Short mmCIF file of C-alpha atoms in Angstrom, two decimals:
data_model
loop_
_atom_site.label_atom_id
_atom_site.label_comp_id
_atom_site.label_asym_id
_atom_site.label_seq_id
_atom_site.Cartn_x
_atom_site.Cartn_y
_atom_site.Cartn_z
CA MET A 1 92.74 103.84 94.95
CA ARG A 2 92.27 100.89 92.62
CA ILE A 3 95.31 98.61 92.56
CA VAL A 4 96.37 95.31 91.03
CA ILE A 5 99.26 93.33 92.48
CA ASP A 6 101.32 91.35 89.97
CA CYS A 7 103.37 88.94 92.03
CA ASP A 8 105.23 85.66 92.54
CA PRO A 9 104.40 84.69 96.14
CA GLY A 10 106.17 81.88 97.94
CA ASN A 11 104.33 81.87 101.26
CA GLY A 12 104.24 78.31 102.53
CA VAL A 13 106.71 77.10 99.89
CA PRO A 14 109.92 75.75 101.48
CA GLY A 15 112.90 77.88 100.51
CA ALA A 16 110.86 80.59 98.77
CA ASN A 17 110.78 84.28 99.63
CA VAL A 18 107.59 85.48 101.33
CA ASP A 19 107.49 89.27 101.11
CA ASP A 20 104.88 89.13 98.33
CA GLY A 21 102.47 87.77 100.93
CA LEU A 22 103.28 90.67 103.23
CA ALA A 23 102.46 93.10 100.41
CA LEU A 24 99.18 91.29 99.70
CA ALA A 25 98.28 91.39 103.39
CA LEU A 26 98.91 95.12 103.62
CA ALA A 27 96.79 95.78 100.54
CA VAL A 28 93.93 93.76 102.03
CA ALA A 29 94.27 95.44 105.43
CA ALA A 30 94.28 98.92 103.89
CA HIS A 31 90.82 98.57 102.33
CA PRO A 32 88.98 100.81 101.53
CA GLU A 33 91.88 103.25 101.11
CA LEU A 34 93.21 100.69 98.66
CA THR A 35 90.87 98.54 96.60
CA LEU A 36 92.64 95.38 95.49
CA GLU A 37 90.87 94.80 92.18
CA ALA A 38 92.87 91.74 91.16
CA ILE A 39 96.00 89.68 91.73
CA THR A 40 98.05 88.30 88.86
CA THR A 41 100.86 85.80 89.16
CA VAL A 42 104.06 85.46 87.18
CA SER A 43 106.95 83.02 87.19
CA GLY A 44 109.80 84.36 89.30
CA ASN A 45 110.38 83.65 92.97
CA THR A 46 108.02 80.71 92.36
CA PRO A 47 106.61 79.24 89.15
CA SER A 48 103.42 81.06 88.20
CA ALA A 49 101.09 78.14 88.96
CA LEU A 50 102.61 77.64 92.40
CA GLY A 51 102.42 81.37 93.04
CA PHE A 52 98.74 81.26 92.06
CA ALA A 53 98.11 78.53 94.64
CA ALA A 54 100.03 80.48 97.30
CA ALA A 55 98.13 83.70 96.57
CA GLN A 56 94.78 81.93 96.52
CA THR A 57 95.52 80.19 99.83
CA LEU A 58 96.53 83.46 101.47
CA ILE A 59 93.51 85.40 100.22
CA GLU A 60 91.12 82.67 101.35
CA ASN A 61 92.83 82.45 104.73
CA PHE A 62 92.62 86.24 105.10
CA GLY A 63 88.85 85.87 104.74
CA THR A 64 88.43 88.04 101.67
CA GLU A 65 87.74 87.62 97.96
CA VAL A 66 89.94 88.96 95.18
CA PRO A 67 90.05 87.74 91.56
CA ILE A 68 93.36 85.98 90.85
CA TYR A 69 94.67 85.39 87.33
CA LEU A 70 97.36 82.95 86.28
CA GLY A 71 100.14 84.65 84.35
CA ALA A 72 103.24 83.91 82.34
CA GLU A 73 105.10 80.70 83.15
CA ARG A 74 108.29 81.80 81.42
CA ALA A 75 110.11 84.93 80.34
CA LEU A 76 109.73 86.53 76.93
CA VAL A 77 113.20 85.40 75.81
CA GLU A 78 115.34 84.36 78.79
CA PRO A 79 115.64 80.58 79.28
CA PRO A 80 114.13 79.66 82.67
CA GLU A 81 116.37 76.76 83.68
CA ARG A 82 119.22 78.73 85.27
CA TRP A 83 116.90 80.84 87.40
CA ARG A 84 114.66 77.94 88.40
CA THR A 85 117.71 75.99 89.57
CA HIS A 86 118.73 78.98 91.65
CA LEU A 87 115.30 79.83 93.07
CA ASP A 88 113.71 76.45 93.73
CA ARG A 89 115.55 75.81 96.99
CA GLU A 90 113.50 73.06 98.62
CA ASP A 91 116.03 70.36 97.73
CA ALA A 92 119.09 72.60 97.54
CA ASP A 93 119.66 73.00 101.28
CA ALA A 94 119.29 70.15 103.75
CA THR A 95 118.04 72.57 106.40
CA VAL A 96 115.16 73.97 104.32
CA THR A 97 112.68 71.20 105.07
CA GLU A 98 113.52 71.39 108.76
CA THR A 99 113.19 75.19 108.83
CA TRP A 100 109.77 75.16 107.17
CA GLY A 101 108.71 72.21 109.32
CA SER A 102 104.94 72.26 109.81
CA THR A 103 104.41 75.60 108.05
CA PRO A 104 101.14 75.19 106.12
CA ARG A 105 101.78 74.62 102.42
CA PRO A 106 99.64 76.26 99.71
CA ARG A 107 96.49 74.30 98.96
CA ALA A 108 95.86 72.98 95.47
CA ALA A 109 94.66 75.74 93.16
CA HIS A 110 91.03 75.75 92.10
CA ASP A 111 88.76 77.81 89.87
CA VAL A 112 91.62 79.11 87.74
CA PRO A 113 90.17 81.72 85.35
CA GLY A 114 90.48 81.09 81.64
CA ILE A 115 91.63 84.66 81.07
CA PRO A 116 95.43 84.99 81.23
CA ALA A 117 96.92 87.62 83.50
CA ALA A 118 98.13 89.92 80.72
CA GLN A 119 94.66 90.11 79.21
CA ALA A 120 93.07 90.68 82.62
CA LEU A 121 95.51 93.52 83.30
CA GLY A 122 94.84 95.17 79.96
CA GLU A 123 91.08 94.89 80.22
CA LEU A 124 90.99 96.27 83.76
CA VAL A 125 93.21 99.24 82.89
CA ARG A 126 91.13 99.95 79.79
CA ALA A 127 87.89 99.74 81.81
CA TYR A 128 89.16 102.31 84.34
CA PRO A 129 91.51 104.60 82.41
CA GLY A 130 93.72 106.65 84.70
CA GLU A 131 92.43 104.90 87.83
CA VAL A 132 94.37 101.64 88.18
CA THR A 133 97.80 101.48 89.80
CA ILE A 134 99.72 98.28 89.18
CA VAL A 135 102.03 97.09 91.93
CA ALA A 136 104.54 94.84 90.18
CA ILE A 137 106.61 92.79 92.61
CA GLY A 138 107.75 89.97 90.34
CA PRO A 139 109.30 89.80 86.88
CA LEU A 140 107.53 92.13 84.46
CA THR A 141 106.49 89.52 81.89
CA ASN A 142 102.74 90.00 82.34
CA LEU A 143 103.02 93.77 82.05
CA ALA A 144 105.18 93.55 78.94
CA LEU A 145 102.64 91.20 77.36
CA ALA A 146 99.84 93.60 78.31
CA THR A 147 101.62 96.45 76.52
CA ARG A 148 101.77 94.29 73.40
CA LEU A 149 98.13 93.23 73.60
CA PHE A 150 96.79 96.69 74.49
CA PRO A 151 98.56 99.57 72.71
CA ASP A 152 96.85 102.04 75.06
CA PHE A 153 97.98 100.22 78.21
CA ALA A 154 100.83 102.57 79.17
CA ARG A 155 98.66 105.61 78.51
CA ASN A 156 95.68 104.30 80.51
CA VAL A 157 97.44 102.92 83.58
CA ALA A 158 97.57 105.46 86.40
CA ARG A 159 100.95 104.35 87.69
CA ILE A 160 103.18 101.29 87.87
CA VAL A 161 105.12 100.77 91.10
CA ILE A 162 107.88 98.22 90.51
CA MET A 163 110.05 96.37 92.98
CA GLY A 164 113.06 95.55 90.86
CA GLY A 165 116.44 96.60 89.63
CA VAL A 166 119.76 97.05 91.37
CA PHE A 167 122.50 99.62 90.89
CA GLU A 168 125.21 99.08 93.50
CA VAL A 169 124.49 96.31 95.99
CA GLU A 170 127.58 94.23 96.68
CA GLY A 171 127.19 90.69 95.42
CA TYR A 172 124.06 91.41 93.39
CA PRO A 173 124.95 92.51 89.84
CA VAL A 174 121.37 91.64 88.83
CA ASP A 175 118.21 91.31 90.92
CA THR A 176 115.80 88.42 90.50
CA ASN A 177 112.85 90.34 89.08
CA PHE A 178 114.78 91.96 86.24
CA GLY A 179 117.18 89.03 85.82
CA VAL A 180 114.42 86.48 85.23
CA ASP A 181 113.02 88.57 82.36
CA PRO A 182 115.32 91.42 81.29
CA ASP A 183 113.47 92.01 78.03
CA ALA A 184 110.17 92.52 79.83
CA ALA A 185 111.81 94.97 82.23
CA ALA A 186 113.19 96.97 79.31
CA ILE A 187 109.80 97.05 77.57
CA VAL A 188 107.93 98.25 80.64
CA LEU A 189 110.49 100.86 81.72
CA SER A 190 110.52 102.37 78.22
CA SER A 191 106.73 102.14 77.74
CA GLY A 192 106.00 105.75 78.65
CA ALA A 193 103.88 104.78 81.66
CA ARG A 194 104.29 106.68 84.92
CA ILE A 195 106.67 104.46 86.89
CA THR A 196 108.08 104.40 90.39
CA LEU A 197 110.99 101.98 90.76
CA VAL A 198 111.87 100.49 94.15
CA PRO A 199 115.34 98.97 93.65
CA MET A 200 117.30 96.60 95.85
CA ASP A 201 119.65 99.44 96.78
CA ALA A 202 116.81 100.86 98.87
CA THR A 203 115.01 97.68 99.93
CA THR A 204 118.14 96.04 101.35
CA THR A 205 118.08 98.76 104.02
CA THR A 206 114.78 97.34 105.32
CA LEU A 207 114.62 94.62 107.93
CA MET A 208 111.94 92.60 109.70
CA THR A 209 113.09 90.50 112.65
CA HIS A 210 111.34 87.85 114.70
CA ALA A 211 110.75 90.54 117.35
CA ASP A 212 108.99 92.71 114.77
CA LEU A 213 106.87 89.74 113.72
CA ASP A 214 106.05 89.02 117.36
CA ARG A 215 104.41 92.45 117.60
CA ILE A 216 102.28 91.66 114.55
CA GLU A 217 101.44 88.21 115.91
CA ARG A 218 100.14 89.71 119.16
CA LEU A 219 97.45 91.55 117.19
CA ASP A 220 95.83 88.12 116.83
CA THR A 221 93.50 88.91 113.94
CA ARG A 222 92.35 86.51 111.26
CA LEU A 223 94.72 88.15 108.79
CA THR A 224 97.76 88.05 111.06
CA ARG A 225 97.02 84.48 112.14
CA ALA A 226 97.11 83.47 108.47
CA LEU A 227 100.15 85.56 107.57
CA VAL A 228 102.61 85.21 110.44
CA PRO A 229 103.31 81.44 110.19
CA THR A 230 104.26 81.88 106.53
CA LEU A 231 106.82 84.58 107.35
CA ARG A 232 108.65 82.98 110.28
CA PRO A 233 110.64 80.31 108.42
CA TRP A 234 111.93 82.80 105.85
CA ILE A 235 113.10 85.16 108.60
CA THR A 236 115.02 82.26 110.15
CA TYR A 237 116.40 81.11 106.80
CA SER A 238 117.35 84.60 105.65
CA ALA A 239 119.01 85.46 108.95
CA ARG A 240 121.09 82.29 108.74
CA THR A 241 122.06 82.44 105.07
CA ARG A 242 122.50 86.21 104.73
CA GLY A 243 123.64 87.09 108.22
CA ILE A 244 121.33 90.10 108.45
CA GLY A 245 119.35 89.28 111.59
CA GLY A 246 116.03 88.95 109.81
CA MET A 247 114.58 89.40 106.33
CA TRP A 248 114.50 92.22 103.84
CA ILE A 249 110.92 93.25 103.11
CA HIS A 250 111.39 94.46 99.55
CA ASP A 251 107.92 94.02 98.13
CA VAL A 252 105.78 95.59 100.82
CA VAL A 253 107.48 98.95 100.23
CA THR A 254 105.57 99.23 96.94
CA VAL A 255 102.23 99.15 98.75
CA ALA A 256 103.40 101.16 101.75
CA LEU A 257 104.47 104.14 99.65
CA LEU A 258 100.95 104.35 98.21
CA LEU A 259 99.58 104.67 101.74
CA ASP A 260 102.33 106.90 103.13
CA PRO A 261 104.60 108.53 100.54
CA GLY A 262 106.74 109.83 103.41
CA THR A 263 108.00 106.30 103.99
CA VAL A 264 110.41 106.82 101.09
CA ASP A 265 112.56 109.42 99.38
CA THR A 266 112.70 109.46 95.60
CA ARG A 267 114.76 110.92 92.79
CA ASP A 268 114.10 111.18 89.06
CA LEU A 269 116.71 109.31 87.03
CA ASP A 270 117.20 108.19 83.44
CA ILE A 271 117.21 104.38 83.54
CA SER A 272 117.76 101.57 81.07
CA VAL A 273 118.12 97.80 81.32
CA ASP A 274 121.26 96.04 80.13
CA LEU A 275 120.21 93.46 77.52
CA LEU A 276 123.69 92.43 76.39
CA PRO A 277 124.65 88.77 76.93
CA GLY A 278 126.67 88.05 80.04
CA PRO A 279 126.47 88.14 83.83
CA THR A 280 125.05 91.67 83.95
CA ARG A 281 122.15 91.02 81.57
CA GLY A 282 119.14 92.54 83.33
CA ARG A 283 121.20 95.08 85.27
CA THR A 284 119.67 98.53 85.73
CA VAL A 285 121.81 101.39 84.45
CA ARG A 286 121.65 105.07 85.45
CA TRP A 287 122.49 107.66 82.81
CA ALA A 288 123.55 111.25 83.38
CA PRO A 289 121.52 113.75 81.33
CA ASP A 290 124.52 114.48 79.10
CA ALA A 291 125.72 110.87 78.79
CA LEU A 292 125.78 109.01 75.49
CA PRO A 293 123.75 105.80 76.00
CA ALA A 294 125.26 102.51 74.92
CA PRO A 295 124.09 101.08 71.59
CA GLY A 296 120.63 99.61 72.03
CA ALA A 297 120.02 101.30 75.39
CA ALA A 298 116.80 103.28 75.73
CA PRO A 299 117.03 105.35 78.92
CA ALA A 300 113.66 106.50 80.26
CA PRO A 301 112.87 109.02 83.00
CA ILE A 302 111.86 107.03 86.08
CA GLU A 303 111.05 108.00 89.66
CA VAL A 304 113.44 105.91 91.77
CA VAL A 305 113.18 105.25 95.50
CA THR A 306 116.51 106.13 97.09
CA ARG A 307 115.76 105.78 100.82
CA ILE A 308 113.28 103.89 102.99
CA ASP A 309 112.43 104.73 106.60
CA ASN A 310 112.36 101.20 108.02
CA ALA A 311 110.97 102.18 111.43
CA ARG A 312 108.14 104.13 109.79
CA LEU A 313 107.49 101.19 107.46
CA LEU A 314 107.19 98.71 110.32
CA THR A 315 104.91 101.07 112.25
CA LEU A 316 102.73 101.47 109.17
CA LEU A 317 102.41 97.70 108.82
CA THR A 318 101.44 97.17 112.44
CA GLY A 319 99.00 100.06 112.35
CA TRP A 320 97.11 98.86 109.29
CA PHE A 321 97.03 95.25 110.50
CA ALA A 322 95.64 96.41 113.85
CA ALA A 323 93.04 98.64 112.19
CA HIS A 324 91.89 95.80 109.95
CA GLY A 325 90.81 93.78 112.97
#
């Protein structure tokens, strides 16, 4: 299966989430069942340029080669300042620097292609119509731009698997990926493409602990030696700040369900994105078949992940990492 991962990795970045790197590692380990044709970066968890450096460092450290394209640095409409203040945590918490300690930082980016991510996505999907699945684990800015640049994009893409959206998670009226760029989320969800949505409601039932990571570390492969040190500080930080005993592994679910659909349960729902001003801008909304949508809402039929088997997910990760050698 040809895939592209559109992401905002923070591996090695103090205070940044790291589950993008876990998703990238699984995609690399699962070759040739999955062929990672390209990686594109977008501003979200990290600014796009920093995410590019993090992705490039990981891929080089994994010992493989994948084209990486620099994507959108800001949302279509949404001002970036509020989200950047929230997400760029290195100076926000006195314990962050200590927690990340000697964790290797991303190296300076090099050989950045002149083709922007949205164009690369559109050209790849057009070159292999019906064959490319896009795994979107950051804000959907690049994909929205691709739909504008390539009118046949939604028709030609095989599937888009999105980590994003939230319906009813206490304390999270909006998730980061849709909140950073609500307009892009609305464009992509209503594009007509085949979409599987992996919302926070499901991913916050996942958990990776230090003990789980110890099992991966004991595999002692080139890939795990590169990956594990970038995950440990976030597990510590997340356990302390969220009180959950480890870290949620949102993004890797999108790759795992391609390898083992039984890892998740799904349900078809009519979904829209709230674009009204206010604290719920970017919120995902479910509509009953006989409901009257709010003015401006454009509900679309979407396959939504409703349950994740965390034990099966962790076993899948360990198995593929071991098989990769």
